[in-house]
Short mmCIF file of C-alpha atoms in Angstrom, two decimals:
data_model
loop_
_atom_site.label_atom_id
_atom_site.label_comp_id
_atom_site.label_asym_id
_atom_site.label_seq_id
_atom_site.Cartn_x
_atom_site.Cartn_y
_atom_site.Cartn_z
CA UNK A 1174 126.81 110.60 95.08
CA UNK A 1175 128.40 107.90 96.71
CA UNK A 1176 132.32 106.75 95.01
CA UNK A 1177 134.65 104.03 95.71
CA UNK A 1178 138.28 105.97 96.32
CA UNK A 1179 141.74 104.96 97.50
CA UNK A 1180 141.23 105.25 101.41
CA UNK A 1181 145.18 106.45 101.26
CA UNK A 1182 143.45 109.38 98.77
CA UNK A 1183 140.22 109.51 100.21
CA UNK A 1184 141.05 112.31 102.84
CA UNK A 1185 143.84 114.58 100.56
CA UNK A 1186 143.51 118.28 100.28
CA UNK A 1187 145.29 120.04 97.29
CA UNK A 1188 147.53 121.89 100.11
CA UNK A 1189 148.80 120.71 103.75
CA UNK A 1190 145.97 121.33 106.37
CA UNK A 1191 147.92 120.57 109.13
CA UNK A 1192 150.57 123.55 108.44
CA UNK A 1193 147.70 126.31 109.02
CA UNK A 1194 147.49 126.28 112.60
CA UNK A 1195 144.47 128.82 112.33
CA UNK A 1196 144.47 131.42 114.70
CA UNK A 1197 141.07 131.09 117.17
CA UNK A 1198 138.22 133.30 116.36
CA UNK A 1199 139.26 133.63 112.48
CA UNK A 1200 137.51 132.32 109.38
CA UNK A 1201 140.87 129.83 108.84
CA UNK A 1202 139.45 128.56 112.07
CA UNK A 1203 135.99 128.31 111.53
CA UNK A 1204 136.46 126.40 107.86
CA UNK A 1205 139.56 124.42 109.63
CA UNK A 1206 136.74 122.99 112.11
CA UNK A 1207 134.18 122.49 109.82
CA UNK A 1208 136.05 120.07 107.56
CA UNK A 1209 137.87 118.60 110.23
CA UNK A 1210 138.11 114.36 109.74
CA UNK A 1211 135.50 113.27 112.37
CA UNK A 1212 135.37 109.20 113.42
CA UNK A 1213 132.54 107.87 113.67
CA UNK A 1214 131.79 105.26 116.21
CA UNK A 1215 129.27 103.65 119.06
CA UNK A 1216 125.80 105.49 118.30
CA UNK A 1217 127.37 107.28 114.64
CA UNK A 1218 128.16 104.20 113.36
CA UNK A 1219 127.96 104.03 109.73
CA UNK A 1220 125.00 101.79 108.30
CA UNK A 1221 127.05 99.64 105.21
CA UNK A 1222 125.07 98.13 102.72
CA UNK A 1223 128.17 95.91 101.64
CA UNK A 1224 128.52 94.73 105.02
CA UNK A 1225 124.77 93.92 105.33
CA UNK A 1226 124.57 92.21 101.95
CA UNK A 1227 127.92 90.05 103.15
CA UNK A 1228 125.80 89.67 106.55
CA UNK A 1229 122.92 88.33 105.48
CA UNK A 1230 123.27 87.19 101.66
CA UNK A 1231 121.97 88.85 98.67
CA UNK A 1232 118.73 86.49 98.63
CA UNK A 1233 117.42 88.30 101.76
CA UNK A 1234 115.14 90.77 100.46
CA UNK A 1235 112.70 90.66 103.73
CA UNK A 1236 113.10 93.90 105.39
CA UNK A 1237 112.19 92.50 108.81
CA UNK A 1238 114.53 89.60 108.75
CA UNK A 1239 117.10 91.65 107.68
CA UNK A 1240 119.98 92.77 109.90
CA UNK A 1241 121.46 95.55 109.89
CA UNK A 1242 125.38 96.12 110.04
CA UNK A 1243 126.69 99.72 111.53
CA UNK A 1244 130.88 99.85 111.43
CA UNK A 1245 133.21 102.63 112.26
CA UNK A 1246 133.69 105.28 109.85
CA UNK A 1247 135.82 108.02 108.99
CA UNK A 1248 133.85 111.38 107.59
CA UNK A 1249 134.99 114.81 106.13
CA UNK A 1250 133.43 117.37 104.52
CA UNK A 1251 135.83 119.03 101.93
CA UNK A 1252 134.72 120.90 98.67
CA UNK A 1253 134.70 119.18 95.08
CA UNK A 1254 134.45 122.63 92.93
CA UNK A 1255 136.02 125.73 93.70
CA UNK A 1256 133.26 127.89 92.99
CA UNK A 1257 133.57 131.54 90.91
CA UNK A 1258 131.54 133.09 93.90
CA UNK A 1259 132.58 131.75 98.04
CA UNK A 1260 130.11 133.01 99.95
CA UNK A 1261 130.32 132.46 103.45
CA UNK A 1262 127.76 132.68 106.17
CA UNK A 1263 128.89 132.79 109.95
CA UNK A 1264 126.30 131.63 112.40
CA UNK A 1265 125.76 134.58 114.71
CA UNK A 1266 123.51 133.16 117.46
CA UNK A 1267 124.49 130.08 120.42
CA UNK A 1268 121.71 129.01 122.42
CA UNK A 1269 121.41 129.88 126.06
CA UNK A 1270 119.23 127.62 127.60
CA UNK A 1271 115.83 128.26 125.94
CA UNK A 1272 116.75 131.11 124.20
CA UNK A 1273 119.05 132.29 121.12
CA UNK A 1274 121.72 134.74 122.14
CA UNK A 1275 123.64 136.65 119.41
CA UNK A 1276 127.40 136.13 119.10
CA UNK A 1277 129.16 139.79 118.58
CA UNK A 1278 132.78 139.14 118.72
CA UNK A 1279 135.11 139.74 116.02
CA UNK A 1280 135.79 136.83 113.89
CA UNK A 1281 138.89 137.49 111.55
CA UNK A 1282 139.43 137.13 108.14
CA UNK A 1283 141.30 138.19 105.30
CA UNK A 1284 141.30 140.32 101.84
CA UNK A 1285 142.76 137.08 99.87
CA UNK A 1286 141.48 133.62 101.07
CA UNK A 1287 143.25 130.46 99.96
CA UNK A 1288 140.42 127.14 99.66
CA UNK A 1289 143.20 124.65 98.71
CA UNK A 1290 143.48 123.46 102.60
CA UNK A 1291 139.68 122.75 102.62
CA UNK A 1292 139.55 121.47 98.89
CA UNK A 1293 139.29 118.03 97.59
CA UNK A 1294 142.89 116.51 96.05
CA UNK A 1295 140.35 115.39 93.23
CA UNK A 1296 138.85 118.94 93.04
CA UNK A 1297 137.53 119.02 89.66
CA UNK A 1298 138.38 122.89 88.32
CA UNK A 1299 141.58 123.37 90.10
CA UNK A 1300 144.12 122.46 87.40
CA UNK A 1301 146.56 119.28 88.17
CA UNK A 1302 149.86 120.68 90.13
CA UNK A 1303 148.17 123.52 91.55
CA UNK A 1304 148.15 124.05 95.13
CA UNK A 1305 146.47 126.86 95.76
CA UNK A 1306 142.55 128.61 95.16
CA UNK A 1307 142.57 131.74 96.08
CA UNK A 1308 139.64 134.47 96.41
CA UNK A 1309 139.74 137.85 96.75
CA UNK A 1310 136.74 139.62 99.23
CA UNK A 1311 134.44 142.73 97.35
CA UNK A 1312 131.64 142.47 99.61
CA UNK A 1313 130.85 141.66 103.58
CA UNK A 1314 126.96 141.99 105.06
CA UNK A 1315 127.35 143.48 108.68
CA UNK A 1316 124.14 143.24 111.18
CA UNK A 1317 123.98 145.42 114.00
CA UNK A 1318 121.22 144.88 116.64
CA UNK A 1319 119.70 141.95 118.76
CA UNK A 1320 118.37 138.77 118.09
CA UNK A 1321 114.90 140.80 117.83
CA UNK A 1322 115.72 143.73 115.64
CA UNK A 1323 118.47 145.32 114.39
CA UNK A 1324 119.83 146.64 111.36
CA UNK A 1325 121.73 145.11 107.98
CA UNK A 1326 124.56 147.10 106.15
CA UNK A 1327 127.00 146.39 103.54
CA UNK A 1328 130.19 147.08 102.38
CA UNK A 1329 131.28 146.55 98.74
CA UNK A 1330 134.21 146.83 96.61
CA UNK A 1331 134.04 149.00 93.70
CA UNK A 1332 135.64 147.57 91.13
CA UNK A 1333 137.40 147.40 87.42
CA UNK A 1334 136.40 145.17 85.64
CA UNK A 1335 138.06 141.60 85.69
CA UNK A 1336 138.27 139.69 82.41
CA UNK A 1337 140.17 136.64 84.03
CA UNK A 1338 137.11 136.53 86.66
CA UNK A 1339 134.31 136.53 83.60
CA UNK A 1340 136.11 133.50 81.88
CA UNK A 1341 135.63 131.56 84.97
CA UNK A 1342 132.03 132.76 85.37
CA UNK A 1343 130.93 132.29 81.45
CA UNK A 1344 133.26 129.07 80.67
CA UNK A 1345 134.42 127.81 83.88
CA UNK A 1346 138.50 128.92 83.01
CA UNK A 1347 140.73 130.22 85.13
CA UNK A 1348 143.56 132.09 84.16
CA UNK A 1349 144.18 134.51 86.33
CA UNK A 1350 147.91 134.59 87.83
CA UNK A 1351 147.40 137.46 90.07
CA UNK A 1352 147.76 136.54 93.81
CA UNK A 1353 146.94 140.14 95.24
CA UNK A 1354 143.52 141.12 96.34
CA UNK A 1355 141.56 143.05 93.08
CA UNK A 1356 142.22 147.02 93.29
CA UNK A 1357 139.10 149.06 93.98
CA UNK A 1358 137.74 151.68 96.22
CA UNK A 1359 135.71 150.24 99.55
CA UNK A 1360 132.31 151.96 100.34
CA UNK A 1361 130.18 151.71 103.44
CA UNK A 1362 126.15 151.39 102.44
CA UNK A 1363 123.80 151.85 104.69
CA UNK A 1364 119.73 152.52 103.12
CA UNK A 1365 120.35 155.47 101.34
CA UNK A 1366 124.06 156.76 103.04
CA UNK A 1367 126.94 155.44 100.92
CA UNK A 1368 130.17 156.63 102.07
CA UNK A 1369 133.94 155.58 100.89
CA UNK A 1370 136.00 153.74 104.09
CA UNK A 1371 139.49 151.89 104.17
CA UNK A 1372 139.87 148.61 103.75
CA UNK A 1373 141.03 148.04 107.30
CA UNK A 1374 137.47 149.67 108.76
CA UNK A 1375 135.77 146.73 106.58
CA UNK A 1376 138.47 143.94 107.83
CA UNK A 1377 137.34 145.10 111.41
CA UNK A 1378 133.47 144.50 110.55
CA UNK A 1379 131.37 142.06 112.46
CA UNK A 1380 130.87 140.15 109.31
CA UNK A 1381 127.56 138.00 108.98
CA UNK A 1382 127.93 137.30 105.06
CA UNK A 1383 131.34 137.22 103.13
CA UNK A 1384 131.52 137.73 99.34
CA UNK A 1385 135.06 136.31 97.31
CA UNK A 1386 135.34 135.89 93.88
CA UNK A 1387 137.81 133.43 92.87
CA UNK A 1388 141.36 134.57 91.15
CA UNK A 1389 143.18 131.34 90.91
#
């Protein structure tokens, strides 16, 4: 979908980006990075239709007479719908030379998650005035192995159940108010082994897959 917007506009989150100051290996970070405003220029030039058309007149309709116009570009990736379910999915391997190494270290993150940072001024089911979107984590998918083999477990959040959330699900409201992570009991599954465990043994998992669903 391509739109025509205010270029003052075009780039506005629903909260100030530039107050996070992530801290390094933490999901802030890692969504911090990947909708960072990237310019592009020389070989990621932008190809622009307009400036083509203007080029070369809007009689030109022979594709090998035609000339192409690139111009600099601004580009960011934020999100345009808060979604009921953020699932996140850290890439856990870097290439070393020919091969694909797994990354093990301890990447941070938190029991309530705000999105308003990496969301959209325009984000179309936040409701005008807010400034924040915030998710609560239930579940986190933990791998434990090599590149080769290894060995996937899970931890999940047992919890009450959440008529605010089921609104936003079903009809797409949100009405929740709460700004604290959902209550519940934490359990550790691994095949058939379930076992309870504190919330801060799952915030010091090696997560590969993050589960939040959405409270404001």
């Amino acid at each position: 979908e391509v739109s025509t917007d205010d270029p003052e506009t075009a780039f506005c989150t629903l909260a100030n980006r530039e107050e996070l100051n992530p801290e390094e290996d933490s999901i802030h970070h890692c969504l911090y990075q990947f909708t960072r405003n990237e310019t592009l220029t020389e070989t990621n030039k932008l190809l622009c239709d307009v400036c083509t058309q203007r080029h070369c007149g809007p009689k030109n309709n022979i594709k090998s007479e035609k000339k192409y116009v690139y111009t600099n570009a601004k580009k960011q990736m934020l999100i345009s719908l808060a979604p009921p379910i953020l699932t996140l999915h850290l890439k856990r391997f870097q290439h070393a030379g020919f091969n694909l190494q797994k990354v093990n270290r301890h990447i941070k993150f938190p029991e309530v998650i705000d999105l308003a940072p990496f969301c959209t001024a325009k984000c179309k089911n936040v409701a005008e005035g807010n400034t924040k979107v915030l998710y609560s984590l239930y579940g986190v998918v933990e791998h434990s192995g090599t590149m080769r083999s290894g060995h996937y477990t899970a931890y999940v959040k047992m919890r009450a159940m959440n008529n605010h959330f089921s609104d936003l699900v079903l009809r797409g409201q949100s009405q929740a108010s709460e700004t604290e992570p959902v209550k519940g009991q934490w359990f550790h599954i691994s095949d058939s082994h379930v076992q309870p465990v504190s919330v801060s043994k799952v915030l010091s998992s090696q997560a590969y897959l993050l589960f939040y669903e959405r409270l404001l």
